[in-house]
Amino acid sequence: AYQRFASPGIGPVAWNPTYDAFASMSASIAPGVADEVSYGRGVRLDVSDALTEQLRWSLGYQSRVNMDTFNRYRGVYADPGDFDIPSSARFGLDFFATPQLSLTFGVERVMYSEIRPFTSAALPRRFLALLGDATSPAFAWRDLIVYSLGGSWRSDDGDFSLRYSTREQPM
């Protein structure tokens, strides 16, 4: 996997030193650096088979992808920028109503809970002071279950597809 992290507000800009959070951020970033790249590896396995002439199932699994850190952003976040990709598992059914029309249903679980969350150094100091306290909130991503429904129409002019998905940002 390849990731590029870019922040248009970080790098070759004039910072206002009267605002502490931004002044401390700019001090930790090399002048003129606005983006950085990261690489990682993982495994994806997909299997599918026909149940009947009109019905096909599919299963898929993707392992967690541990990405390299964005070390130039140390100090912007509590940890170096580390944007790992969570593992996921999915199941799908394809129904071929006619040779031209197919309908698809899918469900996927994205395991965000295995990814360690990060906090920003720009959060209010009163809030950051509470972290690690016995009464502090627990920072952890929640897993997502994503449902999708779609359809495809094949014609001489090409393929036309429509897909609806419940995908959201993790809480």
PDB file of C-alpha atoms in Angstrom:
ATOM      1  CA  ALA A   1       0.000   0.000   0.000  1.00  0.00           C
ATOM      2  CA  TYR A   2       1.108   3.540  -0.674  1.00  0.00           C
ATOM      3  CA  GLN A   3      -0.081   6.563   1.302  1.00  0.00           C
ATOM      4  CA  ARG A   4       0.657  10.226   0.860  1.00  0.00           C
ATOM      5  CA  PHE A   5      -0.092  12.606   3.705  1.00  0.00           C
ATOM      6  CA  ALA A   6      -0.327  16.247   2.762  1.00  0.00           C
ATOM      7  CA  SER A   7      -1.489  19.178   4.784  1.00  0.00           C
ATOM      8  CA  PRO A   8      -1.952  22.440   2.926  1.00  0.00           C
ATOM      9  CA  GLY A   9      -1.646  24.399   6.163  1.00  0.00           C
ATOM     10  CA  ILE A  10       1.654  22.863   7.246  1.00  0.00           C
ATOM     11  CA  GLY A  11       4.908  23.645   5.522  1.00  0.00           C
ATOM     12  CA  PRO A  12       5.809  26.761   3.600  1.00  0.00           C
ATOM     13  CA  VAL A  13       3.399  29.131   5.323  1.00  0.00           C
ATOM     14  CA  ALA A  14       3.793  31.950   7.810  1.00  0.00           C
ATOM     15  CA  TRP A  15       2.657  30.850  11.259  1.00  0.00           C
ATOM     16  CA  ASN A  16       1.162  33.128  13.842  1.00  0.00           C
ATOM     17  CA  PRO A  17       3.459  32.681  16.895  1.00  0.00           C
ATOM     18  CA  THR A  18       0.831  34.147  19.228  1.00  0.00           C
ATOM     19  CA  TYR A  19      -1.186  30.928  18.989  1.00  0.00           C
ATOM     20  CA  ASP A  20       0.802  28.294  20.920  1.00  0.00           C
ATOM     21  CA  ALA A  21      -0.593  25.165  19.251  1.00  0.00           C
ATOM     22  CA  PHE A  22       0.327  26.279  15.751  1.00  0.00           C
ATOM     23  CA  ALA A  23       3.677  27.687  16.855  1.00  0.00           C
ATOM     24  CA  SER A  24       4.642  24.349  18.430  1.00  0.00           C
ATOM     25  CA  MET A  25       3.472  22.506  15.322  1.00  0.00           C
ATOM     26  CA  SER A  26       5.519  24.602  12.944  1.00  0.00           C
ATOM     27  CA  ALA A  27       8.631  24.172  15.068  1.00  0.00           C
ATOM     28  CA  SER A  28       8.549  20.390  14.623  1.00  0.00           C
ATOM     29  CA  ILE A  29       8.214  20.406  10.837  1.00  0.00           C
ATOM     30  CA  ALA A  30      11.091  21.071   8.498  1.00  0.00           C
ATOM     31  CA  PRO A  31      10.550  24.308   6.560  1.00  0.00           C
ATOM     32  CA  GLY A  32       8.903  23.759   3.197  1.00  0.00           C
ATOM     33  CA  VAL A  33       7.803  20.196   3.943  1.00  0.00           C
ATOM     34  CA  ALA A  34       4.115  19.798   3.192  1.00  0.00           C
ATOM     35  CA  ASP A  35       3.789  16.099   2.426  1.00  0.00           C
ATOM     36  CA  GLU A  36       5.362  12.709   3.050  1.00  0.00           C
ATOM     37  CA  VAL A  37       4.804   9.162   1.774  1.00  0.00           C
ATOM     38  CA  SER A  38       4.403   5.857   3.597  1.00  0.00           C
ATOM     39  CA  TYR A  39       4.430   2.208   2.517  1.00  0.00           C
ATOM     40  CA  GLY A  40       2.981  -0.967   3.987  1.00  0.00           C
ATOM     41  CA  ARG A  41       2.213  -4.589   3.127  1.00  0.00           C
ATOM     42  CA  GLY A  42      -0.722  -6.871   3.689  1.00  0.00           C
ATOM     43  CA  VAL A  43      -2.570  -9.839   2.207  1.00  0.00           C
ATOM     44  CA  ARG A  44      -5.965  -9.991   0.528  1.00  0.00           C
ATOM     45  CA  LEU A  45      -7.786 -13.223  -0.271  1.00  0.00           C
ATOM     46  CA  ASP A  46     -11.045 -13.438  -2.231  1.00  0.00           C
ATOM     47  CA  VAL A  47     -13.009 -16.600  -3.067  1.00  0.00           C
ATOM     48  CA  SER A  48     -16.241 -16.927  -5.024  1.00  0.00           C
ATOM     49  CA  ASP A  49     -18.310 -19.662  -6.609  1.00  0.00           C
ATOM     50  CA  ALA A  50     -21.658 -20.140  -8.311  1.00  0.00           C
ATOM     51  CA  LEU A  51     -24.492 -21.681  -6.300  1.00  0.00           C
ATOM     52  CA  THR A  52     -26.790 -21.809  -9.320  1.00  0.00           C
ATOM     53  CA  GLU A  53     -26.774 -20.243 -12.792  1.00  0.00           C
ATOM     54  CA  GLN A  54     -28.319 -17.103 -11.309  1.00  0.00           C
ATOM     55  CA  LEU A  55     -26.724 -16.934  -7.835  1.00  0.00           C
ATOM     56  CA  ARG A  56     -23.061 -16.442  -6.907  1.00  0.00           C
ATOM     57  CA  TRP A  57     -21.461 -16.008  -3.457  1.00  0.00           C
ATOM     58  CA  SER A  58     -18.155 -14.422  -2.534  1.00  0.00           C
ATOM     59  CA  LEU A  59     -15.998 -14.182   0.594  1.00  0.00           C
ATOM     60  CA  GLY A  60     -13.046 -11.911   1.165  1.00  0.00           C
ATOM     61  CA  TYR A  61     -10.495 -11.111   3.836  1.00  0.00           C
ATOM     62  CA  GLN A  62      -7.856  -8.399   3.963  1.00  0.00           C
ATOM     63  CA  SER A  63      -5.179  -8.418   6.646  1.00  0.00           C
ATOM     64  CA  ARG A  64      -4.153  -5.348   8.591  1.00  0.00           C
ATOM     65  CA  VAL A  65      -1.647  -3.220   6.704  1.00  0.00           C
ATOM     66  CA  ASN A  66       1.004  -1.774   9.014  1.00  0.00           C
ATOM     67  CA  MET A  67       2.089   1.471   7.417  1.00  0.00           C
ATOM     68  CA  ASP A  68       5.378   3.268   7.976  1.00  0.00           C
ATOM     69  CA  THR A  69       5.106   6.378  10.120  1.00  0.00           C
ATOM     70  CA  PHE A  70       5.164   9.965   8.908  1.00  0.00           C
ATOM     71  CA  ASN A  71       8.057  11.098  11.101  1.00  0.00           C
ATOM     72  CA  ARG A  72       8.089  14.669   9.787  1.00  0.00           C
ATOM     73  CA  TYR A  73       4.776  15.241  11.548  1.00  0.00           C
ATOM     74  CA  ARG A  74       6.139  14.419  15.018  1.00  0.00           C
ATOM     75  CA  GLY A  75       4.725  17.026  17.389  1.00  0.00           C
ATOM     76  CA  VAL A  76       1.632  17.677  15.275  1.00  0.00           C
ATOM     77  CA  TYR A  77       0.105  14.500  16.679  1.00  0.00           C
ATOM     78  CA  ALA A  78       0.846  12.856  20.012  1.00  0.00           C
ATOM     79  CA  ASP A  79       2.612  10.058  18.106  1.00  0.00           C
ATOM     80  CA  PRO A  80       4.325  10.118  14.735  1.00  0.00           C
ATOM     81  CA  GLY A  81       1.628   9.970  12.048  1.00  0.00           C
ATOM     82  CA  ASP A  82       0.829   6.263  11.723  1.00  0.00           C
ATOM     83  CA  PHE A  83      -2.190   5.567   9.546  1.00  0.00           C
ATOM     84  CA  ASP A  84      -2.466   1.765   9.485  1.00  0.00           C
ATOM     85  CA  ILE A  85      -5.200   0.172   7.377  1.00  0.00           C
ATOM     86  CA  PRO A  86      -7.460  -2.143   9.431  1.00  0.00           C
ATOM     87  CA  SER A  87      -8.265  -5.700   8.441  1.00  0.00           C
ATOM     88  CA  SER A  88     -11.670  -6.478   6.990  1.00  0.00           C
ATOM     89  CA  ALA A  89     -13.863  -9.444   6.130  1.00  0.00           C
ATOM     90  CA  ARG A  90     -16.723  -9.433   3.657  1.00  0.00           C
ATOM     91  CA  PHE A  91     -19.488 -11.593   2.237  1.00  0.00           C
ATOM     92  CA  GLY A  92     -21.448 -10.965  -0.946  1.00  0.00           C
ATOM     93  CA  LEU A  93     -24.272 -12.419  -3.008  1.00  0.00           C
ATOM     94  CA  ASP A  94     -24.785 -11.675  -6.704  1.00  0.00           C
ATOM     95  CA  PHE A  95     -28.122 -12.419  -8.342  1.00  0.00           C
ATOM     96  CA  PHE A  96     -28.230 -12.465 -12.158  1.00  0.00           C
ATOM     97  CA  ALA A  97     -31.884 -11.756 -12.976  1.00  0.00           C
ATOM     98  CA  THR A  98     -31.133 -11.702 -16.721  1.00  0.00           C
ATOM     99  CA  PRO A  99     -27.903 -11.829 -18.712  1.00  0.00           C
ATOM    100  CA  GLN A 100     -27.976  -8.003 -18.725  1.00  0.00           C
ATOM    101  CA  LEU A 101     -29.230  -7.269 -15.179  1.00  0.00           C
ATOM    102  CA  SER A 102     -27.500  -8.243 -11.931  1.00  0.00           C
ATOM    103  CA  LEU A 103     -28.190  -7.312  -8.321  1.00  0.00           C
ATOM    104  CA  THR A 104     -25.583  -7.418  -5.539  1.00  0.00           C
ATOM    105  CA  PHE A 105     -25.825  -7.531  -1.750  1.00  0.00           C
ATOM    106  CA  GLY A 106     -22.758  -7.258   0.471  1.00  0.00           C
ATOM    107  CA  VAL A 107     -21.826  -7.025   4.123  1.00  0.00           C
ATOM    108  CA  GLU A 108     -18.353  -6.122   5.365  1.00  0.00           C
ATOM    109  CA  ARG A 109     -16.833  -5.817   8.830  1.00  0.00           C
ATOM    110  CA  VAL A 110     -13.934  -3.375   9.133  1.00  0.00           C
ATOM    111  CA  MET A 111     -11.893  -4.022  12.283  1.00  0.00           C
ATOM    112  CA  TYR A 112     -10.987  -0.475  13.276  1.00  0.00           C
ATOM    113  CA  SER A 113     -10.666  -1.550  16.935  1.00  0.00           C
ATOM    114  CA  GLU A 114      -7.282  -3.145  16.143  1.00  0.00           C
ATOM    115  CA  ILE A 115      -5.884   0.244  15.092  1.00  0.00           C
ATOM    116  CA  ARG A 116      -4.475   2.443  17.843  1.00  0.00           C
ATOM    117  CA  PRO A 117      -6.010   5.912  17.708  1.00  0.00           C
ATOM    118  CA  PHE A 118      -3.928   9.068  17.900  1.00  0.00           C
ATOM    119  CA  THR A 119      -4.597  12.446  19.403  1.00  0.00           C
ATOM    120  CA  SER A 120      -3.593  15.858  18.197  1.00  0.00           C
ATOM    121  CA  ALA A 121      -1.263  18.145  20.082  1.00  0.00           C
ATOM    122  CA  ALA A 122      -3.605  20.950  19.016  1.00  0.00           C
ATOM    123  CA  LEU A 123      -6.343  19.731  21.377  1.00  0.00           C
ATOM    124  CA  PRO A 124      -6.977  22.010  24.382  1.00  0.00           C
ATOM    125  CA  ARG A 125      -4.359  21.600  27.120  1.00  0.00           C
ATOM    126  CA  ARG A 126      -7.035  21.055  29.778  1.00  0.00           C
ATOM    127  CA  PHE A 127      -8.294  18.088  27.766  1.00  0.00           C
ATOM    128  CA  LEU A 128      -4.818  16.633  27.101  1.00  0.00           C
ATOM    129  CA  ALA A 129      -4.001  16.881  30.823  1.00  0.00           C
ATOM    130  CA  LEU A 130      -6.839  14.431  31.565  1.00  0.00           C
ATOM    131  CA  LEU A 131      -5.478  11.701  29.311  1.00  0.00           C
ATOM    132  CA  GLY A 132      -4.067   8.791  31.254  1.00  0.00           C
ATOM    133  CA  ASP A 133      -6.125   9.695  34.317  1.00  0.00           C
ATOM    134  CA  ALA A 134      -8.394   6.952  35.709  1.00  0.00           C
ATOM    135  CA  THR A 135     -11.419   9.090  34.841  1.00  0.00           C
ATOM    136  CA  SER A 136     -10.291   9.963  31.308  1.00  0.00           C
ATOM    137  CA  PRO A 137     -12.253   8.779  28.293  1.00  0.00           C
ATOM    138  CA  ALA A 138     -10.981   5.704  26.460  1.00  0.00           C
ATOM    139  CA  PHE A 139      -9.755   6.476  22.968  1.00  0.00           C
ATOM    140  CA  ALA A 140     -10.509   3.469  20.787  1.00  0.00           C
ATOM    141  CA  TRP A 141     -11.988   3.061  17.332  1.00  0.00           C
ATOM    142  CA  ARG A 142     -15.153   0.997  16.993  1.00  0.00           C
ATOM    143  CA  ASP A 143     -15.517  -1.691  14.342  1.00  0.00           C
ATOM    144  CA  LEU A 144     -17.875  -0.938  11.469  1.00  0.00           C
ATOM    145  CA  ILE A 145     -20.339  -3.166   9.706  1.00  0.00           C
ATOM    146  CA  VAL A 146     -20.962  -1.903   6.192  1.00  0.00           C
ATOM    147  CA  TYR A 147     -23.959  -2.997   4.131  1.00  0.00           C
ATOM    148  CA  SER A 148     -24.179  -2.432   0.392  1.00  0.00           C
ATOM    149  CA  LEU A 149     -26.774  -2.984  -2.284  1.00  0.00           C
ATOM    150  CA  GLY A 150     -26.158  -2.519  -5.977  1.00  0.00           C
ATOM    151  CA  GLY A 151     -27.276  -3.244  -9.457  1.00  0.00           C
ATOM    152  CA  SER A 152     -25.667  -3.391 -12.912  1.00  0.00           C
ATOM    153  CA  TRP A 153     -27.162  -3.177 -16.364  1.00  0.00           C
ATOM    154  CA  ARG A 154     -25.093  -4.352 -19.323  1.00  0.00           C
ATOM    155  CA  SER A 155     -25.947  -3.023 -22.766  1.00  0.00           C
ATOM    156  CA  ASP A 156     -24.257  -2.470 -26.105  1.00  0.00           C
ATOM    157  CA  ASP A 157     -23.403   1.065 -24.952  1.00  0.00           C
ATOM    158  CA  GLY A 158     -21.539  -0.149 -21.835  1.00  0.00           C
ATOM    159  CA  ASP A 159     -22.177  -1.079 -18.235  1.00  0.00           C
ATOM    160  CA  PHE A 160     -24.304   1.100 -15.956  1.00  0.00           C
ATOM    161  CA  SER A 161     -24.046   0.542 -12.206  1.00  0.00           C
ATOM    162  CA  LEU A 162     -25.674   1.988  -9.130  1.00  0.00           C
ATOM    163  CA  ARG A 163     -24.524   1.171  -5.591  1.00  0.00           C
ATOM    164  CA  TYR A 164     -25.734   2.221  -2.159  1.00  0.00           C
ATOM    165  CA  SER A 165     -23.515   1.707   0.876  1.00  0.00           C
ATOM    166  CA  THR A 166     -23.862   2.511   4.598  1.00  0.00           C
ATOM    167  CA  ARG A 167     -20.133   3.285   5.014  1.00  0.00           C
ATOM    168  CA  GLU A 168     -19.415   5.868   7.697  1.00  0.00           C
ATOM    169  CA  GLN A 169     -16.401   7.167   9.537  1.00  0.00           C
ATOM    170  CA  PRO A 170     -15.519   5.056  12.579  1.00  0.00           C
ATOM    171  CA  MET A 171     -16.565   6.457  15.969  1.00  0.00           C
TER     172      MET A 171
END
